[in-house]
Coordinates of C-alpha atoms in Angstrom, one line a residue:
X1 CA -78.7 168.9 -63.5
X2 CA -75.1 169.3 -62.1
X3 CA -74.3 165.5 -62.3
X4 CA -75.6 165.0 -66.0
X5 CA -73.7 168.2 -67.1
X6 CA -70.5 167.0 -65.3
X7 CA -70.9 163.5 -66.9
X8 CA -71.3 164.7 -70.4
X9 CA -68.5 167.3 -70.0
X10 CA -66.1 164.8 -68.7
X11 CA -66.9 161.7 -70.9
X12 CA -68.1 163.4 -74.1
X13 CA -67.0 167.0 -74.5
X14 CA -63.5 166.5 -73.2
X15 CA -62.6 163.4 -75.3
X16 CA -64.0 165.1 -78.4
X17 CA -62.1 168.3 -77.7
X18 CA -58.9 166.3 -77.0
X19 CA -59.1 164.6 -80.4
X20 CA -59.7 167.9 -82.2
X21 CA -56.9 169.6 -80.4
X22 CA -54.5 166.7 -81.2
X23 CA -55.3 167.2 -84.9
X24 CA -55.3 171.0 -85.2
X25 CA -52.6 172.0 -82.7
X26 CA -49.0 172.2 -83.8
X27 CA -46.4 173.2 -81.2
X28 CA -49.1 174.6 -79.0
X29 CA -50.6 176.8 -81.7
X30 CA -53.9 176.3 -83.4
X31 CA -53.7 175.7 -87.2
X32 CA -57.2 176.8 -88.4
X33 CA -55.9 177.1 -92.0
X34 CA -55.9 173.4 -92.1
X35 CA -59.7 173.5 -92.2
X36 CA -59.7 175.2 -95.6
X37 CA -57.0 172.9 -96.9
X38 CA -59.0 169.8 -96.0
X39 CA -62.4 171.1 -97.2
X40 CA -61.1 172.1 -100.6
X41 CA -59.7 168.6 -101.4
X42 CA -61.8 167.0 -104.3
X43 CA -62.0 163.6 -102.6
X44 CA -63.2 165.2 -99.3
X45 CA -65.8 167.3 -101.2
X46 CA -67.0 164.0 -102.9
X47 CA -67.3 162.4 -99.4
X48 CA -69.4 165.4 -98.1
X49 CA -71.6 165.3 -101.2
X50 CA -72.2 161.5 -101.0
X51 CA -72.8 161.7 -97.2
X52 CA -75.5 164.4 -97.8
X53 CA -77.4 163.0 -100.8
X54 CA -77.4 159.4 -99.5
X55 CA -78.9 160.6 -96.2
X56 CA -81.6 162.6 -98.0
X57 CA -82.4 159.6 -100.3
X58 CA -82.4 157.2 -97.3
X59 CA -84.7 159.5 -95.4
X60 CA -87.2 159.9 -98.3
X61 CA -87.2 156.1 -98.9
X62 CA -87.7 155.3 -95.2
X63 CA -90.7 157.7 -94.9
X64 CA -92.2 156.3 -98.1
X65 CA -92.1 152.7 -96.8
X66 CA -92.7 153.3 -93.1
X67 CA -95.5 155.9 -93.0
X68 CA -98.1 153.3 -94.1
X69 CA -96.9 151.0 -91.3
X70 CA -97.2 153.9 -88.8
X71 CA -100.9 154.3 -89.8
X72 CA -101.5 150.5 -89.5
X73 CA -99.9 150.3 -86.0
X74 CA -101.8 153.4 -84.9
X75 CA -105.3 152.9 -86.3
X76 CA -105.7 149.1 -86.8
X77 CA -106.1 146.4 -84.2
X78 CA -105.1 142.9 -85.3
X79 CA -103.7 139.7 -83.7
X80 CA -99.9 139.7 -83.0
X81 CA -99.6 143.5 -83.1
X82 CA -97.3 143.7 -80.1
X83 CA -95.1 140.9 -81.4
X84 CA -94.9 142.6 -84.8
X85 CA -94.0 146.0 -83.1
X86 CA -91.1 144.3 -81.4
X87 CA -90.0 142.6 -84.6
X88 CA -90.0 146.0 -86.4
X89 CA -87.8 147.5 -83.6
X90 CA -85.2 144.7 -83.5
X91 CA -83.2 146.1 -86.5
X92 CA -82.9 149.5 -84.8
X93 CA -80.9 148.0 -81.8
X94 CA -78.8 145.6 -83.9
X95 CA -75.2 146.5 -84.4
X96 CA -74.6 148.2 -87.7
X97 CA -72.0 145.6 -88.6
X98 CA -74.6 142.9 -88.2
X99 CA -77.1 144.8 -90.4
X100 CA -74.4 145.2 -93.1
X101 CA -73.5 141.6 -92.9
X102 CA -77.1 140.5 -93.1
X103 CA -77.7 142.5 -96.3
X104 CA -74.4 141.3 -97.7
X105 CA -75.7 137.7 -97.2
X106 CA -78.9 138.7 -98.9
X107 CA -77.9 140.9 -101.9
X108 CA -74.1 140.3 -102.2
X109 CA -72.0 137.8 -104.1
X110 CA -73.3 134.3 -103.4
X111 CA -76.3 135.8 -101.4
X112 CA -79.8 134.6 -101.5
X113 CA -80.9 136.9 -104.4
X114 CA -77.7 135.9 -106.4
X115 CA -78.5 132.2 -105.9
X116 CA -82.1 132.5 -106.9
X117 CA -82.3 135.2 -109.5
X118 CA -78.7 136.1 -110.2
X119 CA -79.3 139.6 -108.8
X120 CA -76.5 141.5 -106.9
X121 CA -76.7 144.9 -105.4
X122 CA -73.5 145.0 -103.3
X123 CA -71.7 147.1 -105.9
X124 CA -74.5 149.7 -106.0
X125 CA -75.8 152.4 -103.6
X126 CA -79.1 150.5 -103.4
X127 CA -77.7 148.1 -100.9
X128 CA -76.8 151.0 -98.6
X129 CA -80.2 152.7 -99.0
X130 CA -82.1 149.5 -98.3
X131 CA -80.0 148.7 -95.3
X132 CA -80.7 152.2 -94.0
X133 CA -84.4 151.7 -94.4
X134 CA -84.1 148.4 -92.6
X135 CA -82.3 150.0 -89.7
X136 CA -84.5 153.2 -89.4
X137 CA -87.9 151.7 -90.2
X138 CA -88.8 151.6 -86.5
X139 CA -87.9 155.3 -85.9
X140 CA -90.8 156.4 -88.2
X141 CA -93.2 153.7 -87.0
X142 CA -92.7 154.4 -83.3
X143 CA -92.3 158.2 -83.5
X144 CA -95.1 159.0 -86.0
X145 CA -97.3 156.0 -85.1
X146 CA -97.1 156.8 -81.4
X147 CA -98.6 160.3 -82.0
X148 CA -101.0 159.1 -84.7
X149 CA -102.5 156.6 -82.3
X150 CA -103.3 159.4 -79.9
X151 CA -105.0 161.8 -82.3
X152 CA -108.7 162.0 -81.9
X153 CA -110.3 160.4 -85.1
X154 CA -113.6 162.2 -84.6
X155 CA -112.1 165.4 -86.0
X156 CA -111.4 163.6 -89.4
X157 CA -114.8 161.9 -89.2
X158 CA -116.5 165.3 -88.7
X159 CA -114.7 166.6 -91.8
X160 CA -116.0 163.7 -93.9
X161 CA -119.6 164.2 -92.6
X162 CA -119.3 167.8 -93.9
X163 CA -118.6 166.4 -97.4
X164 CA -114.8 166.1 -97.6
X165 CA -113.4 163.1 -99.4
X166 CA -111.2 160.6 -97.3
X167 CA -108.0 162.0 -98.8
X168 CA -109.1 165.7 -98.4
X169 CA -110.1 165.1 -94.8
X170 CA -106.8 163.4 -94.0
X171 CA -104.8 166.2 -95.8
X172 CA -106.6 169.0 -94.0
X173 CA -107.1 167.5 -90.5
X174 CA -104.6 164.7 -89.8
X175 CA -101.6 165.7 -91.8
X176 CA -101.1 169.1 -90.2
X177 CA -101.3 167.5 -86.7
X178 CA -98.8 164.8 -87.7
X179 CA -96.4 167.2 -89.5
X180 CA -94.2 167.9 -86.4
X181 CA -93.8 164.1 -85.7
X182 CA -93.0 163.4 -89.3
X183 CA -90.4 166.2 -89.4
X184 CA -88.9 164.9 -86.1
X185 CA -88.7 161.3 -87.4
X186 CA -87.3 162.5 -90.7
X187 CA -84.6 164.5 -88.9
X188 CA -83.7 161.5 -86.7
X189 CA -83.4 159.2 -89.8
X190 CA -81.3 161.9 -91.6
X191 CA -79.1 162.1 -88.5
X192 CA -78.5 158.3 -88.3
X193 CA -77.9 158.0 -92.0
X194 CA -75.7 161.1 -92.2
X195 CA -73.4 159.5 -89.5
X196 CA -73.7 155.9 -90.9
X197 CA -70.6 153.8 -90.3
X198 CA -70.9 150.0 -90.1
X199 CA -73.4 149.7 -92.9
X200 CA -71.5 151.9 -95.4
X201 CA -68.1 150.3 -94.4
X202 CA -69.4 146.8 -95.2
X203 CA -71.6 147.5 -98.2
X204 CA -69.9 150.5 -99.6
X205 CA -66.4 149.0 -100.0
X206 CA -63.9 151.4 -101.6
X207 CA -66.5 153.0 -103.8
X208 CA -68.7 154.8 -101.2
X209 CA -67.6 156.5 -98.1
X210 CA -69.6 158.7 -95.6
X211 CA -68.1 161.3 -93.3
X212 CA -68.0 158.8 -90.4
X213 CA -66.2 156.2 -92.5
X214 CA -63.7 158.8 -93.7
X215 CA -63.0 159.8 -90.1
X216 CA -62.3 156.2 -89.2
X217 CA -60.1 155.7 -92.3
X218 CA -58.1 158.9 -91.6
X219 CA -57.7 157.9 -87.9
X220 CA -56.9 154.2 -88.0
X221 CA -55.5 153.6 -91.5
X222 CA -54.0 156.8 -92.8
X223 CA -53.1 158.2 -89.3
X224 CA -53.9 161.8 -90.5
X225 CA -55.3 163.2 -87.3
X226 CA -55.6 166.8 -88.6
X227 CA -57.9 165.7 -91.5
X228 CA -59.9 163.6 -89.0
X229 CA -60.2 166.5 -86.7
X230 CA -61.5 168.8 -89.4
X231 CA -64.0 166.2 -90.5
X232 CA -65.1 165.8 -86.9
X233 CA -65.7 169.5 -86.6
X234 CA -67.8 169.5 -89.8
X235 CA -69.9 166.6 -88.6
X236 CA -70.3 168.3 -85.2
X237 CA -71.7 171.5 -86.8
X238 CA -74.0 169.5 -89.1
X239 CA -75.3 167.4 -86.2
X240 CA -75.8 170.4 -84.0
X241 CA -77.9 172.1 -86.6
X242 CA -80.0 169.0 -87.2
X243 CA -80.6 168.5 -83.4
X244 CA -81.6 172.2 -83.0
X245 CA -84.3 171.8 -85.6
X246 CA -85.3 168.4 -84.0
X247 CA -85.7 170.0 -80.6
X248 CA -87.9 172.7 -82.0
X249 CA -90.2 170.2 -83.7
X250 CA -90.5 168.1 -80.5
X251 CA -91.5 171.2 -78.5
X252 CA -94.0 172.2 -81.1
X253 CA -95.6 168.7 -81.0
X254 CA -95.8 168.7 -77.2
X255 CA -97.5 172.0 -76.9
X256 CA -99.9 172.2 -79.8
X257 CA -102.0 169.0 -79.7
X258 CA -104.8 167.5 -77.6
X259 CA -104.4 163.7 -77.3
X260 CA -106.6 160.8 -76.4
X261 CA -105.9 157.2 -75.3
X262 CA -104.6 155.0 -78.1
X263 CA -106.8 152.1 -77.1
X264 CA -109.9 154.1 -78.1
X265 CA -108.6 154.9 -81.7
X266 CA -107.5 151.4 -82.9
X267 CA -110.2 149.2 -84.6
X268 CA -110.4 145.9 -86.5
X269 CA -109.7 146.4 -90.2
X270 CA -112.8 147.0 -92.3
X271 CA -113.3 147.1 -96.0
X272 CA -111.0 146.1 -98.9
X273 CA -108.9 149.2 -98.6
X274 CA -107.9 148.6 -94.9
X275 CA -107.3 144.9 -95.5
X276 CA -105.1 145.7 -98.6
X277 CA -103.1 148.3 -96.6
X278 CA -102.5 145.8 -93.8
X279 CA -101.5 143.1 -96.3
X280 CA -99.1 145.5 -98.0
X281 CA -97.5 146.6 -94.8
X282 CA -97.1 142.9 -93.6
X283 CA -95.5 142.0 -97.0
X284 CA -93.1 145.0 -96.7
X285 CA -92.1 144.0 -93.2
X286 CA -91.6 140.4 -94.3
X287 CA -89.4 141.2 -97.3
X288 CA -87.5 144.2 -95.9
X289 CA -87.1 143.4 -92.2
X290 CA -87.7 139.7 -91.6
X291 CA -86.0 138.3 -94.7
X292 CA -82.5 139.7 -93.9
X293 CA -82.8 138.4 -90.3
X294 CA -84.0 135.0 -91.6
X295 CA -81.0 134.8 -93.9
X296 CA -78.8 135.6 -90.9
X297 CA -80.2 132.7 -89.0
X298 CA -80.0 130.4 -91.9
X299 CA -76.3 131.2 -92.4
X300 CA -75.7 130.4 -88.8
X301 CA -77.2 126.9 -89.3
X302 CA -75.3 126.0 -92.5
X303 CA -72.9 123.7 -90.5
X304 CA -74.6 120.4 -89.5
X305 CA -75.4 119.8 -85.8
X306 CA -75.2 123.5 -84.9
X307 CA -71.5 123.3 -85.7
X308 CA -71.0 127.1 -85.8
X309 CA -72.7 127.4 -82.4
X310 CA -70.6 124.6 -80.9
X311 CA -67.4 126.2 -82.3
X312 CA -68.2 129.4 -80.3
X313 CA -67.0 127.5 -77.1
X314 CA -63.6 126.8 -78.7
X315 CA -60.8 129.4 -78.3
X316 CA -58.4 127.5 -80.6
X317 CA -59.3 129.6 -83.7
X318 CA -56.8 132.3 -82.8
X319 CA -59.1 135.3 -83.4
X320 CA -59.6 135.8 -79.6
X321 CA -57.7 135.3 -76.4
X322 CA -60.9 133.7 -75.1
X323 CA -63.7 131.6 -76.6
X324 CA -66.1 133.7 -78.7
X325 CA -69.0 132.7 -76.5
X326 CA -67.3 134.6 -73.7
X327 CA -68.4 137.8 -75.5
X328 CA -72.0 137.0 -74.6
X329 CA -71.4 137.1 -70.9
X330 CA -69.0 140.2 -71.2
X331 CA -71.6 142.1 -73.2
X332 CA -74.4 141.4 -70.7
X333 CA -72.2 142.6 -67.8
X334 CA -71.2 145.8 -69.7
X335 CA -74.8 146.4 -70.8
X336 CA -76.1 146.1 -67.2
X337 CA -73.4 148.6 -65.9
X338 CA -74.1 151.0 -68.8
X339 CA -77.8 150.8 -68.2
X340 CA -77.4 151.7 -64.6
X341 CA -75.3 154.7 -65.5
X342 CA -77.6 155.8 -68.3
X343 CA -80.7 155.6 -66.1
X344 CA -79.1 157.7 -63.3
X345 CA -77.7 160.3 -65.7
X346 CA -80.7 160.4 -68.1
X347 CA -83.2 160.2 -65.3
X348 CA -81.7 163.2 -63.5
X349 CA -81.5 165.1 -66.7
X350 CA -85.1 164.4 -67.6
X351 CA -86.2 165.4 -64.1
X352 CA -84.4 168.8 -64.5
X353 CA -85.8 169.4 -68.0
X354 CA -89.4 168.5 -66.9
X355 CA -89.4 171.3 -64.2
X356 CA -91.9 174.0 -65.2
X357 CA -89.4 176.7 -63.9
X358 CA -86.6 175.4 -66.0
X359 CA -84.7 178.3 -67.6
X360 CA -83.6 178.6 -71.2
X361 CA -80.1 177.4 -70.4
X362 CA -81.6 174.1 -69.0
X363 CA -83.9 173.7 -71.9
X364 CA -81.0 174.1 -74.3
X365 CA -79.3 171.2 -72.6
X366 CA -82.1 169.0 -74.0
X367 CA -80.6 169.3 -77.6
X368 CA -77.1 168.8 -76.3
X369 CA -78.1 165.5 -74.7
X370 CA -78.7 164.1 -78.2
X371 CA -75.3 165.0 -79.5
X372 CA -73.7 161.6 -78.6
X373 CA -76.1 160.0 -81.0
X374 CA -74.8 162.0 -83.9
X375 CA -71.2 162.9 -83.2
X376 CA -68.7 160.4 -84.5
X377 CA -68.6 157.4 -82.1
X378 CA -65.2 156.7 -83.6
X379 CA -64.0 160.1 -82.4
X380 CA -65.5 159.5 -78.9
X381 CA -63.8 156.1 -78.6
X382 CA -60.4 157.3 -79.8
X383 CA -60.8 160.4 -77.6
X384 CA -61.3 158.2 -74.6
X385 CA -57.9 156.7 -75.2
X386 CA -56.3 160.1 -75.6
X387 CA -58.1 162.1 -72.8
X388 CA -58.5 159.5 -70.1
X389 CA -54.9 158.2 -70.0
X390 CA -53.2 159.9 -67.1
X391 CA -53.8 160.6 -63.4
X392 CA -56.1 161.6 -61.8
X393 CA -58.3 159.9 -64.4
X394 CA -56.4 157.1 -66.0
X395 CA -59.1 154.6 -67.2
X396 CA -57.4 153.0 -70.2
X397 CA -57.0 149.7 -68.4
X398 CA -60.3 149.9 -66.5
X399 CA -63.4 147.8 -67.4
X400 CA -65.7 150.8 -66.7
X401 CA -64.5 152.5 -69.9
X402 CA -66.7 150.4 -72.2
X403 CA -69.9 150.9 -70.0
X404 CA -69.2 154.7 -69.9
X405 CA -69.1 154.9 -73.7
X406 CA -72.2 152.8 -74.0
X407 CA -74.0 154.9 -71.4
X408 CA -73.4 158.0 -73.6
X409 CA -75.5 156.4 -76.3
X410 CA -78.2 155.0 -73.9
X411 CA -78.7 158.2 -71.8
X412 CA -80.5 160.1 -74.7
X413 CA -83.0 157.3 -75.0
X414 CA -83.7 157.5 -71.3
X415 CA -84.3 161.2 -71.5
X416 CA -86.6 160.9 -74.5
X417 CA -88.6 158.1 -72.8
X418 CA -88.8 159.7 -69.3
X419 CA -89.4 163.4 -70.3
X420 CA -93.0 163.2 -71.6
X421 CA -94.1 161.2 -68.6
X422 CA -92.4 163.5 -66.0
X423 CA -94.0 166.5 -67.8
X424 CA -97.4 164.8 -67.5
X425 CA -97.2 164.5 -63.7
X426 CA -99.5 167.1 -62.0
X427 CA -97.3 169.5 -60.1
X428 CA -100.1 170.1 -57.6
X429 CA -99.6 166.6 -56.2
X430 CA -96.0 167.4 -55.4
X431 CA -97.0 170.8 -53.8
X432 CA -99.7 169.1 -51.7
X433 CA -97.2 166.5 -50.4
X434 CA -94.7 169.2 -49.6
X435 CA -97.2 171.3 -47.8
X436 CA -98.1 168.3 -45.6
X437 CA -94.5 168.1 -44.6
X438 CA -93.0 165.4 -46.9
X439 CA -89.3 165.8 -47.7
X440 CA -88.2 166.2 -51.3
X441 CA -87.0 162.5 -51.3
X442 CA -90.3 161.3 -49.9
X443 CA -92.3 163.5 -52.4
X444 CA -90.3 161.8 -55.3
X445 CA -90.8 158.3 -53.8
X446 CA -94.5 158.7 -53.0
X447 CA -95.7 160.9 -55.9
X448 CA -93.3 160.7 -58.9
X449 CA -92.0 157.1 -58.7
X450 CA -95.4 155.3 -58.8
X451 CA -96.4 157.4 -61.9
X452 CA -93.1 157.0 -63.8
X453 CA -92.1 153.4 -62.8
X454 CA -93.2 151.8 -66.0
X455 CA -91.5 154.5 -68.1
X456 CA -88.4 154.0 -66.1
X457 CA -88.4 150.3 -66.8
X458 CA -89.0 151.0 -70.6
X459 CA -86.1 153.5 -70.6
X460 CA -83.8 151.0 -68.8
X461 CA -84.8 148.3 -71.4
X462 CA -84.0 150.5 -74.3
X463 CA -80.7 151.6 -72.8
X464 CA -79.8 147.9 -72.2
X465 CA -80.6 147.0 -75.8
X466 CA -78.8 149.9 -77.3
X467 CA -75.7 149.3 -75.1
X468 CA -75.6 145.7 -76.3
X469 CA -75.4 146.9 -79.9
X470 CA -72.9 149.8 -79.5
X471 CA -70.0 149.3 -81.8
X472 CA -68.3 152.6 -83.1
X473 CA -66.7 153.6 -79.8
X474 CA -66.4 150.1 -78.2
X475 CA -64.3 148.9 -81.1
X476 CA -61.5 151.2 -80.0
X477 CA -61.6 150.6 -76.2
X478 CA -62.7 146.9 -75.7
X479 CA -59.9 144.8 -74.3
X480 CA -58.7 141.9 -76.5
X481 CA -59.5 139.4 -73.7
X482 CA -63.0 140.9 -73.1
X483 CA -64.6 141.7 -76.5
X484 CA -68.2 142.6 -76.7
X485 CA -70.6 140.9 -79.1
X486 CA -70.5 143.5 -81.9
X487 CA -66.7 143.7 -81.6
X488 CA -66.4 139.9 -81.7
X489 CA -68.7 139.8 -84.8
X490 CA -66.6 142.4 -86.6
X491 CA -63.3 140.6 -85.8
X492 CA -64.7 137.3 -87.0
X493 CA -65.9 138.9 -90.2
X494 CA -62.5 140.5 -90.8
X495 CA -60.9 137.1 -91.0
X496 CA -61.2 134.7 -94.0
X497 CA -62.8 131.3 -93.8
X498 CA -66.2 129.7 -93.6
X499 CA -65.8 128.9 -89.9
X500 CA -65.2 132.5 -88.9
X501 CA -68.1 133.7 -91.1
X502 CA -70.4 131.1 -89.6
X503 CA -69.4 131.9 -86.0
X504 CA -70.1 135.6 -86.8
X505 CA -73.6 134.7 -88.0
X506 CA -74.1 132.6 -84.9
X507 CA -73.1 135.4 -82.5
X508 CA -75.2 137.8 -84.5
X509 CA -78.2 135.5 -84.1
X510 CA -77.6 135.2 -80.4
X511 CA -77.5 139.0 -80.1
X512 CA -80.7 139.4 -82.2
X513 CA -82.5 136.9 -79.9
X514 CA -81.4 138.7 -76.8
X515 CA -82.5 142.1 -78.2
X516 CA -85.9 140.7 -79.4
X517 CA -86.6 139.2 -75.9
X518 CA -85.8 142.6 -74.3
X519 CA -88.1 144.4 -76.7
X520 CA -91.0 142.0 -76.2
X521 CA -90.8 142.7 -72.5
X522 CA -90.7 146.4 -73.2
X523 CA -93.9 146.1 -75.3
X524 CA -95.7 144.6 -72.3
X525 CA -94.5 147.5 -70.1
X526 CA -95.3 150.3 -72.4
X527 CA -98.1 152.8 -71.5
X528 CA -99.8 155.4 -73.6
X529 CA -97.1 158.1 -72.9
X530 CA -93.9 156.2 -72.5
X531 CA -91.9 158.5 -74.7
X532 CA -91.0 158.8 -78.4
X533 CA -89.5 155.3 -78.7

């Protein structure tokens, strides 16, 4: 546990503390009165109110549309199910700037809906809410559906044999068992939408702004670090409260249920009701998830002869010091390094948390590990530049800075994937090997590794996909001559001209294909207990 604690203290807590101190310290003295001054400003109160209510609305809409899909993936068996599960997950690992751009191409001025029906949503909050549903649909499907698939259906069938209607049996038997998973998924969706950045920045324009967007604006445009520091503290407290409740719901789910193998619970659709439900879910996925991605691909092919793709090899556009296609190779290198770091740090943390003799302090670290997913990535990236800029730890010019920031986001996914599997390993096997004289290293190699190998590969795959899409922190620390794919997309979108826009669509399509390929491989590696994702 010492190495994960040191890693998060050095590369997460210290940069965040440095940016807060830079904003609230004047001549070496803390200025806590600034907190009241900032929070009483009408425009800041408006940002806080919008951040909260749009997160609540996005969460409710996501649950409404994704829970039927969770049931379909859990209880129905149909051709192409693994492929569809990967398709559903692709939006979750896409950079938020790509998600925002895809929806802008769909519902904005000159978008598909504008061309066909004259409908535009880019000036309304609906575009933000729909993009949030698109982004978080997989969270509900994988978190709730994963548990739903392992619930024994015979309990609900027994209730129906005793005379209960299908809805009454579901409400009395299945719903209480699913409630912790639904609560955990809802909290994760609320967390991701509460801290939304790229989607709101692109679709919200000057009208709508979340806490994260306001932190970015105060840091990079207004240069008011004290206001940014106060808003960072507010977000830190809110995220901490959300994660504490989430950790409680996860522990409740792990200890209160008896589960069965998912393969025994999924059946071919039967009856008009199940076929209608499957058709409705497929239609929702096609319209809500596939259509924006299809528009993205179509925009990338607007130039004849793959013109936008061929232009990616040309550095004469002036947006970069290198050809845009160079970002693909750079992103892959960074993602591999970030994955290695995340697997080591997250794996060690999961092993420590899975110990049956883990104390309350160690278990509390479980919730803290999730903080990098909720605390402002903008603050972390800017904090890297401020805190890691002098000996003995001057990393501003080092290539490792980007993988370190990406590993902070990937490590929580490794923990969440590895932890259930490690907790399922029978401790008596380790004790028997130790009694027979095996060293701790040999016990891990001979007992634990064969049992957790597939989960380890799944965790590495998720860390790789998430690292590829990380944007909030990377945008501050990526070198101009080595931009990552999301940073390259954002820079191209910030410049006028059809060529820049088309190249952004082409790079986004390449990133989407790489993520989809990684997720398809993960689906083949998944076992019944490979974590929450």
